Short mmCIF file of C-alpha atoms and ligand atoms in Angstrom, two decimals:
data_model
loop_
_atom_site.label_atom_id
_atom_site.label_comp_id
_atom_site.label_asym_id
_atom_site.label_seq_id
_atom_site.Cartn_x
_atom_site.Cartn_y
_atom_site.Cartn_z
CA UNK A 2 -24.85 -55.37 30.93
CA UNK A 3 -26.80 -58.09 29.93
CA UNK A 4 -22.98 -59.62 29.25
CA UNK A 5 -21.72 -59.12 32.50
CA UNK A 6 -24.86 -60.81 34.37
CA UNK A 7 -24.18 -63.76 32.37
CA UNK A 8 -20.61 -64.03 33.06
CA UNK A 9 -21.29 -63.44 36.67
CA UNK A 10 -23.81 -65.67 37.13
CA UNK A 11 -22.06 -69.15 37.18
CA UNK A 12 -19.12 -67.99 39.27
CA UNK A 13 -21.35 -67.64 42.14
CA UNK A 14 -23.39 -71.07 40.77
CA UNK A 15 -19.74 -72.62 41.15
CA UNK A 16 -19.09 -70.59 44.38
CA UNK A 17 -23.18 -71.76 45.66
CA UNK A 18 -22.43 -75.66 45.31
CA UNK A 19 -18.72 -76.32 44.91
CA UNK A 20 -16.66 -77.54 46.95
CA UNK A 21 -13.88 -75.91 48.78
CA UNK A 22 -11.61 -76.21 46.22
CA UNK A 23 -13.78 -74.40 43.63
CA UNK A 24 -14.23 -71.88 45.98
CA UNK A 25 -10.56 -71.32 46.19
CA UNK A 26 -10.36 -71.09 42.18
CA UNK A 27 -13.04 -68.81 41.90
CA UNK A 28 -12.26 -66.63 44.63
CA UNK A 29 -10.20 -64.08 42.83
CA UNK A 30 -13.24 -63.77 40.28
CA UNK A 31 -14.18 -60.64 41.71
CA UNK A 32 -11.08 -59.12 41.96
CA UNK A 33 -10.19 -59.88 38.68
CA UNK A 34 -13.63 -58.60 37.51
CA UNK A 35 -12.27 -55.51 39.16
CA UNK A 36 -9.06 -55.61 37.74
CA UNK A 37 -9.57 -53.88 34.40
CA UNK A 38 -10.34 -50.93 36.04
CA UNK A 39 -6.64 -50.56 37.11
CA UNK A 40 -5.86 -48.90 34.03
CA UNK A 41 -8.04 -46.68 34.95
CA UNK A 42 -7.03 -46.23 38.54
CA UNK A 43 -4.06 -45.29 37.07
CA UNK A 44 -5.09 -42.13 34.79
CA UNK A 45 -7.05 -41.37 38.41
CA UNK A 46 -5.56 -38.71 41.32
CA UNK A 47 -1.32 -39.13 40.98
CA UNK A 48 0.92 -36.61 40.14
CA UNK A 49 1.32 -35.23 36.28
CA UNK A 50 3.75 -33.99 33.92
CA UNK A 51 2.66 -31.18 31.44
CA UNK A 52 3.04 -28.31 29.82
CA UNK A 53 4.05 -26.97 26.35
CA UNK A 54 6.33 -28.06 23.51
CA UNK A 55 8.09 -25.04 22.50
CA UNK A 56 9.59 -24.46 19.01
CA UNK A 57 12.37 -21.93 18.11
CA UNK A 58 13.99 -20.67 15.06
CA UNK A 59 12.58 -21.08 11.47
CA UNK A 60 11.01 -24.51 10.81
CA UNK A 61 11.62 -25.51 7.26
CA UNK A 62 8.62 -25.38 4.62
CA UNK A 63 7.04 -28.60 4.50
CA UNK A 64 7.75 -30.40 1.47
CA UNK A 65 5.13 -29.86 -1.11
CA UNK A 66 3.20 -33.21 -2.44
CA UNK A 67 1.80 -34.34 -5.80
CA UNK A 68 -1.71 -35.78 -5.42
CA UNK A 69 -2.37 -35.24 -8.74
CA UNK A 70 -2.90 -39.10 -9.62
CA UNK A 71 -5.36 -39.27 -6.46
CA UNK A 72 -7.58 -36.60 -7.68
CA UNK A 73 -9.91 -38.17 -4.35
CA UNK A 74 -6.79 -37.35 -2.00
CA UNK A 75 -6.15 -34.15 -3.55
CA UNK A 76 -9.71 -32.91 -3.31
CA UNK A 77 -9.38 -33.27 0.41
CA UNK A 78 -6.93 -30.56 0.56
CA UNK A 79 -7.35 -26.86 0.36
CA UNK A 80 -4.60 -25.81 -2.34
CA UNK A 81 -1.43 -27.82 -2.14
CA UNK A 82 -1.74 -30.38 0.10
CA UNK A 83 1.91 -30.85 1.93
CA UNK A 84 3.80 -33.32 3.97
CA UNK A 85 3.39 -31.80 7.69
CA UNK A 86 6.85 -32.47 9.37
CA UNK A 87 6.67 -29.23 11.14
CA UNK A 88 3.35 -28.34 12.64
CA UNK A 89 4.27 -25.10 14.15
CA UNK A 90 1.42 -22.28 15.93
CA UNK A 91 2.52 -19.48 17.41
CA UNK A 92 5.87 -21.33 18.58
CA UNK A 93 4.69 -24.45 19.76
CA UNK A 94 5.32 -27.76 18.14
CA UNK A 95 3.12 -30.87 17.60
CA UNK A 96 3.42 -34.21 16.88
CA UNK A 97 6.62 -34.35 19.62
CA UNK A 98 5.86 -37.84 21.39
CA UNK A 99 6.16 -37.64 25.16
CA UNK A 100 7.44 -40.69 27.07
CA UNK A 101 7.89 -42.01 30.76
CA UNK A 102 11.77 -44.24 29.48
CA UNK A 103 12.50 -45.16 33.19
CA UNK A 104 11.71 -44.84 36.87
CA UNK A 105 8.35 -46.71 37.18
CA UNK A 106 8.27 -48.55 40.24
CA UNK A 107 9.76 -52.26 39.39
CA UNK A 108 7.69 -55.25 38.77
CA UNK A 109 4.27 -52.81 38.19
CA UNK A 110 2.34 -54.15 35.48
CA UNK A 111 -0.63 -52.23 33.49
CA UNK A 112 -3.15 -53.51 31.54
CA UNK A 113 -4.01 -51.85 28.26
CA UNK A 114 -7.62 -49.79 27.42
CA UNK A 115 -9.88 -52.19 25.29
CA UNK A 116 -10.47 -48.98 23.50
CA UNK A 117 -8.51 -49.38 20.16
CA UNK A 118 -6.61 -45.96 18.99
CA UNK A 119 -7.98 -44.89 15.61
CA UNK A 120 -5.08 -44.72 12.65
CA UNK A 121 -7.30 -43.02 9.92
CA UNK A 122 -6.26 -42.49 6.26
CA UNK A 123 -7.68 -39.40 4.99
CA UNK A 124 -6.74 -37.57 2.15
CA UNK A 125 -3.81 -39.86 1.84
CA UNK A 126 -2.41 -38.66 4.86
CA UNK A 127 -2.04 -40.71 8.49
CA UNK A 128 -4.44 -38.89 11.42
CA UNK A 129 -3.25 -39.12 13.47
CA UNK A 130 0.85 -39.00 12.77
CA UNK A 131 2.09 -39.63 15.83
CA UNK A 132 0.71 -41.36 18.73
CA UNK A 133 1.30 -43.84 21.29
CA UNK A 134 0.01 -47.47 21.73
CA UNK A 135 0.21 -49.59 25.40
CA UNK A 136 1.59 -53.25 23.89
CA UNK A 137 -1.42 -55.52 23.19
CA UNK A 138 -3.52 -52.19 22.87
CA UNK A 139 -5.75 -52.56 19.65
CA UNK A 140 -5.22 -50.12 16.77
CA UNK A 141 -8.07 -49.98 14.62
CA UNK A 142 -6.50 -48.65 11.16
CA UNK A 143 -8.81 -47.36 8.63
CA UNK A 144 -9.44 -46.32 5.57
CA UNK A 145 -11.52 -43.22 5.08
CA UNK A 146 -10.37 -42.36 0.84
CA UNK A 147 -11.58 -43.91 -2.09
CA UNK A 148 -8.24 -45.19 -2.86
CA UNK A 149 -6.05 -47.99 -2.09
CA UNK A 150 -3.72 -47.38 0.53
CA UNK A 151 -1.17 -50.11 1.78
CA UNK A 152 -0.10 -50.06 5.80
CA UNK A 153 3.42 -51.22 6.26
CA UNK A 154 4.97 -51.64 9.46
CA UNK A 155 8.49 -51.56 10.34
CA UNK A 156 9.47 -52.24 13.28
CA UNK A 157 12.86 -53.28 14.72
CA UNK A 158 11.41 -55.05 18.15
CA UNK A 159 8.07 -55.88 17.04
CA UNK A 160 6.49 -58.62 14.32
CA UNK A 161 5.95 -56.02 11.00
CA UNK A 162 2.77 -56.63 8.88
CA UNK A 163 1.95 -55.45 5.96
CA UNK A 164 -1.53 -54.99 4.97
CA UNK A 165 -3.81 -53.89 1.44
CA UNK A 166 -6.58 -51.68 2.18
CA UNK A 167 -8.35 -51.29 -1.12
CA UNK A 168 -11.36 -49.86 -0.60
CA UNK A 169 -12.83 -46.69 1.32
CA UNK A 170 -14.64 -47.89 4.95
CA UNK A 171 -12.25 -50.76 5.42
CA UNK A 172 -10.94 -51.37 9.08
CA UNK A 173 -7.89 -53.65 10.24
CA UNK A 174 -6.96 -54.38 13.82
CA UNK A 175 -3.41 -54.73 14.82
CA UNK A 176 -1.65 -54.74 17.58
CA UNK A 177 2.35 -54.62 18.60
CA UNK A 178 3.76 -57.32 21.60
CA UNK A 179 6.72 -55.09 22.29
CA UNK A 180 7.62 -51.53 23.77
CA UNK A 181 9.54 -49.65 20.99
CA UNK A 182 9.42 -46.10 20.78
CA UNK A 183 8.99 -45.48 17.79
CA UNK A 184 7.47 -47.92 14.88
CA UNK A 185 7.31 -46.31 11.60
CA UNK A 186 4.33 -46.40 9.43
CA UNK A 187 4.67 -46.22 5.46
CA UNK A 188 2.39 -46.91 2.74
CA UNK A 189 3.78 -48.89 -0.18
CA UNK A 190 1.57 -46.68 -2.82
CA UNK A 191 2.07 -42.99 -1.54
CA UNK A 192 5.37 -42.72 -0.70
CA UNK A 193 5.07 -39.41 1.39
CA UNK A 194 2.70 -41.14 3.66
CA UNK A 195 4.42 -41.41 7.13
CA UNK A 196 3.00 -42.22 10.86
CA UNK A 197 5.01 -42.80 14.11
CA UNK A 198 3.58 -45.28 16.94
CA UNK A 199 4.91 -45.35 20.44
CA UNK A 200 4.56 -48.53 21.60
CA UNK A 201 4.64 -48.37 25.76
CA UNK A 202 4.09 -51.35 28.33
CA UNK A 203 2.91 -48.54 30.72
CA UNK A 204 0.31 -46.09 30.14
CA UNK A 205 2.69 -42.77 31.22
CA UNK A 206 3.04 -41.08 27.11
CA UNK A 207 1.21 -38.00 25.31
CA UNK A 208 1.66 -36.54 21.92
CA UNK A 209 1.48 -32.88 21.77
CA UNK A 210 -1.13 -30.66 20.25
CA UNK A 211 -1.60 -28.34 17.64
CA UNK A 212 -0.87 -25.98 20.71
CA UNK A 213 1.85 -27.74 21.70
CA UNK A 214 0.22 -29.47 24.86
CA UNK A 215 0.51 -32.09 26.35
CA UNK A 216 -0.33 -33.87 29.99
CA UNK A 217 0.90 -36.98 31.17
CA UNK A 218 -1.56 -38.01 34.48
CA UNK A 219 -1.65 -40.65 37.14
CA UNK A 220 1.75 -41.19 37.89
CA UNK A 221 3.23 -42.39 41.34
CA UNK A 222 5.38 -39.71 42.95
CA UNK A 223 9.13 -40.29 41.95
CA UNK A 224 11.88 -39.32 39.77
CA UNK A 225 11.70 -40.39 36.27
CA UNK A 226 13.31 -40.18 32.79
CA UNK A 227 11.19 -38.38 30.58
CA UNK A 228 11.84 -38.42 26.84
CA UNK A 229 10.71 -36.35 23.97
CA UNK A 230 10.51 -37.87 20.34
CA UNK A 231 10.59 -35.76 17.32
CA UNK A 232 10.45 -36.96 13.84
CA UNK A 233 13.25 -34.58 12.39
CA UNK A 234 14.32 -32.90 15.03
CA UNK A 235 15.20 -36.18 17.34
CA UNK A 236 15.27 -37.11 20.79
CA UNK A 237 15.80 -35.00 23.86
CA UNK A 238 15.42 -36.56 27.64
CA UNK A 239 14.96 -34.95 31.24
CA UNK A 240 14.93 -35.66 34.67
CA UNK A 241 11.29 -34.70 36.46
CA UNK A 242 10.47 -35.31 40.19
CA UNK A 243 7.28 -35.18 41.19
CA UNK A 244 5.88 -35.23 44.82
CA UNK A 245 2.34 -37.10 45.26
CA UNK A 246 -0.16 -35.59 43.12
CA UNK A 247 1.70 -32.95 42.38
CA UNK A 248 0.96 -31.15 39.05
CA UNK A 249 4.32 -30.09 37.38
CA UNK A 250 4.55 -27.82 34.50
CA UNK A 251 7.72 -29.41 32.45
CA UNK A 252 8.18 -27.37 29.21
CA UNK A 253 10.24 -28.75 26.56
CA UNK A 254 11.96 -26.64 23.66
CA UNK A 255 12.89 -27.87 20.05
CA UNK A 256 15.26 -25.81 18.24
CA UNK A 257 15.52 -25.46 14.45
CA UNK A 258 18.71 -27.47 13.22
CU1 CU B 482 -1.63 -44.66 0.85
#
């Protein structure tokens, strides 16, 4: 608060005593104090696109990993700690990213959260393992084991980095300039160790639950191109109208290969 008085507080000095031509600059002050909010304006009222991620057939067994030269890692883990490709309950699949590809009105900009999204490392695992980034948006990757972990980006759009976290509690902020869906994550020292950001320069993209949810909200009426991103089981894309604030149920099915 105590912030925001201060930064307000010599645009209206300027706007008090200057001259016509300051008041001209500093006229869209306001509005642009406003502006951030737009993100938010967005998630606000407009029409959605949700429902469930549906899996069928017999996912394979995850592949089994050795932690047994990160006894910290391993201790995290109730019996054998595995590599979760398929998270399956009751039929419904997570970790399928969800994605507005085209129809957006043309020209629209959006402005990223300032929240960062949390990448933890946690029993030498990524938490989460797939989600989705706006471009500029920070990601605040962490370290949460007692062991060193190395982030690796690599991207095909996007600058890559590649970055040591040694010790538990450390935090690194990145971001990514460029929509690509997907960047993969990979860490040089545990070679199971996999995450999947969605990088968007629009704020229309979910990642579906444990239960298979998901809800993508705010979103002008139209027709759009909506794409769903699995790690092994690939891409699949529809074609979803929706009428002004309309809430449409779009379920999307996965089969076993
Ligand atoms: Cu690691």
């Amino acid at each position: 608060m105590r912030r925001m008085l201060l930064a307000v507080v010599p645009a209206f000095a300027i706007l008090a005593c200057g001259g016509a031509k300051e008041d001209a600059a500093e006229g869209g002050a306001p509005e642009q104090g406003e502006a951030p909010a737009g993100a938010t304006k967005v998630a606000e009222g407009g029409a959605s696109i949700g429902g469930t991620v549906k899996f069928t057939g017999t996912a394979p067994a995850n592949p089994k990993i050795d932690m047994n030269e990160e006894a910290a890692c391993k201790a995290k883990h109730e019996g054998q700690a595995t590599d979760p490709e398929f998270v399956v309950n009751d039929g419904n699949l997570a970790n399928v990213f969800i994605y507005v590809k085209s129809g957006l009105p043309a020209g629209q900009t959006y402005t990223a959260p300032t929240s960062p999204v949390v990448l933890d490392q946690s029993g030498c695992l990524y938490k989460p393992r797939v989600f989705g980034v706006m471009t500029n948006q920070q990601i605040e990757i962490k370290n949460s084991d007692p062991v060193l972990h190395n982030i690796k980006a690599v991207p095909k759009e996007n600058r890559g980095f590649n970055i040591s976290q040694p010790t538990e509690g450390m935090k690194t902020m990145r971001t990514f300039a460029m929509r690509e869906v997907v960047v993969p994550l990979e860490c040089n020292v545990h070679s199971w160790m996999n995450a999947w950001v969605g990088v968007l320069d629009h704020p229309y993209f979910a990642t579906s639950a444990p239960d298979g949810s998901f809800k993508i909200s705010g979103l002008p009426a139209g027709t759009y191109e909506v794409e769903a991103w699995h790690e092994k089981l690939g891409t699949q894309t529809m074609q979803v109208t929706v009428a002004a604030d309309e809430g449409k149920t779009q379920d999307i099915t996965f089969a076993a290969k």
